[in-house]
Amino acid sequence: MTCIFCAIAAGDIPATLAYESDDVVAFHDIDPKAPVHLVVIPRAHHANAAELAAADPALAGALLTVAAQLGAEHHGGFRIVLNTGPDGGQTVDHVHAHVLAGRGFGWPPG
Ligand code: AMP
Ligand code: ZN
């Protein structure tokens, strides 16, 4: 099965990286929804946030830690989003955290 985010993590598809470690990679979203829009993924393929949390809680924690660190680099607050499942707006079935910053965000989200 071809997974676009596995391919980015492997370096087989180009992306503008913002962070990488043995476990986690972050890159700039190709279609940004805010002035800062990063996508943070584990290198290991898990379909969504629920499956990652169940299968590997430590990796889920690492993903959140990196997302929070990247968000905190941008003054004025940020939003972390984990779209999960088709009704949750998930279009790529490799778990990813969106880190959004640089504008205001309403609540509840639209
Ligand atoms: P989601 O709708 O939560 O599954 O988010 C998937 C995100 O991946 C979207 O915001 C897309 O713009 C982004 N995306 C898809 N393909 C790429 C790519 N090749 N490089 C960077 N971002 C991508
Ligand atoms: Zn994958």
PDB file of C-alpha atoms and ligand atoms in Angstrom:
ATOM      1  CA  MET A   1       0.000   0.000   0.000  1.00  0.00           C
ATOM      2  CA  THR A   2       1.357   3.406  -0.953  1.00  0.00           C
ATOM      3  CA  CYS A   3       1.141   6.005   1.791  1.00  0.00           C
ATOM      4  CA  ILE A   4       2.124   9.562   0.932  1.00  0.00           C
ATOM      5  CA  PHE A   5       3.235  10.388   4.484  1.00  0.00           C
ATOM      6  CA  CYS A   6       5.350   7.206   4.732  1.00  0.00           C
ATOM      7  CA  ALA A   7       6.965   8.339   1.481  1.00  0.00           C
ATOM      8  CA  ILE A   8       7.670  11.804   2.903  1.00  0.00           C
ATOM      9  CA  ALA A   9       9.138  10.270   6.081  1.00  0.00           C
ATOM     10  CA  ALA A  10      11.379   8.072   3.917  1.00  0.00           C
ATOM     11  CA  GLY A  11      12.479  11.025   1.773  1.00  0.00           C
ATOM     12  CA  ASP A  12      10.937   9.505  -1.345  1.00  0.00           C
ATOM     13  CA  ILE A  13       8.566  12.457  -1.842  1.00  0.00           C
ATOM     14  CA  PRO A  14       9.927  15.954  -1.254  1.00  0.00           C
ATOM     15  CA  ALA A  15       8.596  18.102   1.546  1.00  0.00           C
ATOM     16  CA  THR A  16       9.869  21.152   3.376  1.00  0.00           C
ATOM     17  CA  LEU A  17      10.935  19.661   6.684  1.00  0.00           C
ATOM     18  CA  ALA A  18      10.635  21.627   9.911  1.00  0.00           C
ATOM     19  CA  TYR A  19      11.814  18.890  12.290  1.00  0.00           C
ATOM     20  CA  GLU A  20      12.997  15.303  12.208  1.00  0.00           C
ATOM     21  CA  SER A  21      14.110  12.734  14.750  1.00  0.00           C
ATOM     22  CA  ASP A  22      14.295   8.954  14.806  1.00  0.00           C
ATOM     23  CA  ASP A  23      10.563   8.764  15.541  1.00  0.00           C
ATOM     24  CA  VAL A  24       8.866  11.943  14.339  1.00  0.00           C
ATOM     25  CA  VAL A  25       8.963  14.178  11.241  1.00  0.00           C
ATOM     26  CA  ALA A  26       7.348  17.587  10.720  1.00  0.00           C
ATOM     27  CA  PHE A  27       6.908  19.401   7.423  1.00  0.00           C
ATOM     28  CA  HIS A  28       5.071  22.396   6.003  1.00  0.00           C
ATOM     29  CA  ASP A  29       1.571  21.661   4.745  1.00  0.00           C
ATOM     30  CA  ILE A  30       1.339  21.903   0.952  1.00  0.00           C
ATOM     31  CA  ASP A  31      -1.994  23.767   1.235  1.00  0.00           C
ATOM     32  CA  PRO A  32      -1.614  25.916   4.359  1.00  0.00           C
ATOM     33  CA  LYS A  33      -4.721  26.935   6.303  1.00  0.00           C
ATOM     34  CA  ALA A  34      -2.849  29.515   8.422  1.00  0.00           C
ATOM     35  CA  PRO A  35       0.372  31.560   8.137  1.00  0.00           C
ATOM     36  CA  VAL A  36       2.077  28.716  10.007  1.00  0.00           C
ATOM     37  CA  HIS A  37       0.787  25.242   9.132  1.00  0.00           C
ATOM     38  CA  LEU A  38       2.955  22.261   9.986  1.00  0.00           C
ATOM     39  CA  VAL A  39       2.094  18.578   9.709  1.00  0.00           C
ATOM     40  CA  VAL A  40       3.670  16.356  12.384  1.00  0.00           C
ATOM     41  CA  ILE A  41       3.800  12.590  11.823  1.00  0.00           C
ATOM     42  CA  PRO A  42       5.359   9.530  13.400  1.00  0.00           C
ATOM     43  CA  ARG A  43       7.666   7.720  10.997  1.00  0.00           C
ATOM     44  CA  ALA A  44       5.791   4.513  11.822  1.00  0.00           C
ATOM     45  CA  HIS A  45       2.541   4.070   9.960  1.00  0.00           C
ATOM     46  CA  HIS A  46      -0.585   4.204  12.142  1.00  0.00           C
ATOM     47  CA  ALA A  47      -3.901   5.002  10.490  1.00  0.00           C
ATOM     48  CA  ASN A  48      -5.177   7.630  12.884  1.00  0.00           C
ATOM     49  CA  ALA A  49      -4.859   9.132  16.351  1.00  0.00           C
ATOM     50  CA  ALA A  50      -7.030   6.505  18.025  1.00  0.00           C
ATOM     51  CA  GLU A  51      -5.017   3.640  16.568  1.00  0.00           C
ATOM     52  CA  LEU A  52      -1.711   5.297  17.460  1.00  0.00           C
ATOM     53  CA  ALA A  53      -2.820   5.958  21.045  1.00  0.00           C
ATOM     54  CA  ALA A  54      -3.922   2.340  21.455  1.00  0.00           C
ATOM     55  CA  ALA A  55      -0.888   0.783  19.777  1.00  0.00           C
ATOM     56  CA  ASP A  56       1.949   2.988  21.017  1.00  0.00           C
ATOM     57  CA  PRO A  57       1.131   5.531  23.743  1.00  0.00           C
ATOM     58  CA  ALA A  58       4.773   6.587  24.055  1.00  0.00           C
ATOM     59  CA  LEU A  59       4.901   7.466  20.365  1.00  0.00           C
ATOM     60  CA  ALA A  60       1.608   9.335  20.696  1.00  0.00           C
ATOM     61  CA  GLY A  61       3.243  11.324  23.486  1.00  0.00           C
ATOM     62  CA  ALA A  62       6.295  12.014  21.343  1.00  0.00           C
ATOM     63  CA  LEU A  63       4.051  13.288  18.546  1.00  0.00           C
ATOM     64  CA  LEU A  64       2.266  15.656  20.913  1.00  0.00           C
ATOM     65  CA  THR A  65       5.552  16.829  22.429  1.00  0.00           C
ATOM     66  CA  VAL A  66       6.993  17.750  19.027  1.00  0.00           C
ATOM     67  CA  ALA A  67       3.741  19.421  17.939  1.00  0.00           C
ATOM     68  CA  ALA A  68       3.671  21.507  21.119  1.00  0.00           C
ATOM     69  CA  GLN A  69       7.332  22.480  20.807  1.00  0.00           C
ATOM     70  CA  LEU A  70       6.859  23.589  17.205  1.00  0.00           C
ATOM     71  CA  GLY A  71       3.700  25.500  18.107  1.00  0.00           C
ATOM     72  CA  ALA A  72       5.416  27.236  21.007  1.00  0.00           C
ATOM     73  CA  GLU A  73       8.017  28.667  18.626  1.00  0.00           C
ATOM     74  CA  HIS A  74       5.312  30.995  17.335  1.00  0.00           C
ATOM     75  CA  HIS A  75       4.336  33.829  19.630  1.00  0.00           C
ATOM     76  CA  GLY A  76       0.672  34.257  20.409  1.00  0.00           C
ATOM     77  CA  GLY A  77      -0.665  30.745  20.760  1.00  0.00           C
ATOM     78  CA  PHE A  78      -1.383  27.939  18.368  1.00  0.00           C
ATOM     79  CA  ARG A  79      -3.803  25.138  17.599  1.00  0.00           C
ATOM     80  CA  ILE A  80      -3.069  21.410  17.369  1.00  0.00           C
ATOM     81  CA  VAL A  81      -5.609  19.420  15.316  1.00  0.00           C
ATOM     82  CA  LEU A  82      -5.837  15.649  14.838  1.00  0.00           C
ATOM     83  CA  ASN A  83      -8.556  15.017  12.265  1.00  0.00           C
ATOM     84  CA  THR A  84      -9.645  11.424  12.781  1.00  0.00           C
ATOM     85  CA  GLY A  85     -11.725   9.432  10.324  1.00  0.00           C
ATOM     86  CA  PRO A  86     -13.649  10.664   7.284  1.00  0.00           C
ATOM     87  CA  ASP A  87     -16.274  12.513   9.294  1.00  0.00           C
ATOM     88  CA  GLY A  88     -13.436  14.087  11.272  1.00  0.00           C
ATOM     89  CA  GLY A  89     -11.983  15.588   8.126  1.00  0.00           C
ATOM     90  CA  GLN A  90      -9.103  13.125   7.779  1.00  0.00           C
ATOM     91  CA  THR A  91      -7.979  12.734   4.159  1.00  0.00           C
ATOM     92  CA  VAL A  92      -4.563  11.085   4.624  1.00  0.00           C
ATOM     93  CA  ASP A  93      -4.715   7.805   6.543  1.00  0.00           C
ATOM     94  CA  HIS A  94      -1.380   8.167   8.324  1.00  0.00           C
ATOM     95  CA  VAL A  95      -1.872   9.838  11.689  1.00  0.00           C
ATOM     96  CA  HIS A  96      -0.789  13.471  11.684  1.00  0.00           C
ATOM     97  CA  ALA A  97      -1.093  16.488  13.944  1.00  0.00           C
ATOM     98  CA  HIS A  98      -1.679  19.854  12.317  1.00  0.00           C
ATOM     99  CA  VAL A  99       0.080  22.740  14.065  1.00  0.00           C
ATOM    100  CA  LEU A 100      -1.566  26.019  13.108  1.00  0.00           C
ATOM    101  CA  ALA A 101      -0.438  29.485  14.169  1.00  0.00           C
ATOM    102  CA  GLY A 102      -0.115  33.066  13.046  1.00  0.00           C
ATOM    103  CA  ARG A 103      -3.772  34.080  13.046  1.00  0.00           C
ATOM    104  CA  GLY A 104      -6.728  33.978  15.363  1.00  0.00           C
ATOM    105  CA  PHE A 105      -8.844  30.831  15.658  1.00  0.00           C
ATOM    106  CA  GLY A 106     -12.497  30.834  16.598  1.00  0.00           C
ATOM    107  CA  TRP A 107     -14.201  28.297  18.818  1.00  0.00           C
ATOM    108  CA  PRO A 108     -15.936  26.059  17.995  1.00  0.00           C
ATOM    109  CA  PRO A 109     -14.036  25.481  14.744  1.00  0.00           C
ATOM    110  CA  GLY A 110     -16.019  25.790  11.535  1.00  0.00           C
TER     111      GLY A 110
HETATM  112  P1  AMP B   1      -6.153  15.833   6.871  1.00  0.00           P
HETATM  113  O1  AMP B   1      -7.248  16.443   6.035  1.00  0.00           O
HETATM  114  O2  AMP B   1      -6.287  16.104   8.342  1.00  0.00           O
HETATM  115  O3  AMP B   1      -5.974  14.347   6.564  1.00  0.00           O
HETATM  116  O4  AMP B   1      -4.817  16.571   6.460  1.00  0.00           O
HETATM  117  C1  AMP B   1      -3.991  16.176   5.420  1.00  0.00           C
HETATM  118  C2  AMP B   1      -3.112  17.352   5.116  1.00  0.00           C
HETATM  119  O5  AMP B   1      -1.996  16.910   4.372  1.00  0.00           O
HETATM  120  C3  AMP B   1      -3.791  18.454   4.309  1.00  0.00           C
HETATM  121  O6  AMP B   1      -3.761  19.673   5.041  1.00  0.00           O
HETATM  122  C4  AMP B   1      -2.962  18.508   3.034  1.00  0.00           C
HETATM  123  O7  AMP B   1      -2.833  19.819   2.540  1.00  0.00           O
HETATM  124  C5  AMP B   1      -1.630  17.929   3.479  1.00  0.00           C
HETATM  125  N1  AMP B   1      -0.847  17.310   2.432  1.00  0.00           N
HETATM  126  C6  AMP B   1      -1.250  16.376   1.532  1.00  0.00           C
HETATM  127  N2  AMP B   1      -0.233  16.016   0.742  1.00  0.00           N
HETATM  128  C7  AMP B   1       0.853  16.737   1.145  1.00  0.00           C
HETATM  129  C8  AMP B   1       2.209  16.815   0.703  1.00  0.00           C
HETATM  130  N3  AMP B   1       2.676  16.091  -0.313  1.00  0.00           N
HETATM  131  N4  AMP B   1       3.048  17.676   1.348  1.00  0.00           N
HETATM  132  C9  AMP B   1       2.581  18.404   2.388  1.00  0.00           C
HETATM  133  N5  AMP B   1       1.324  18.378   2.843  1.00  0.00           N
HETATM  134  C10 AMP B   1       0.462  17.560   2.229  1.00  0.00           C
HETATM  135 ZN    ZN B   2       2.039   5.874   6.241  1.00  0.00          ZN
END
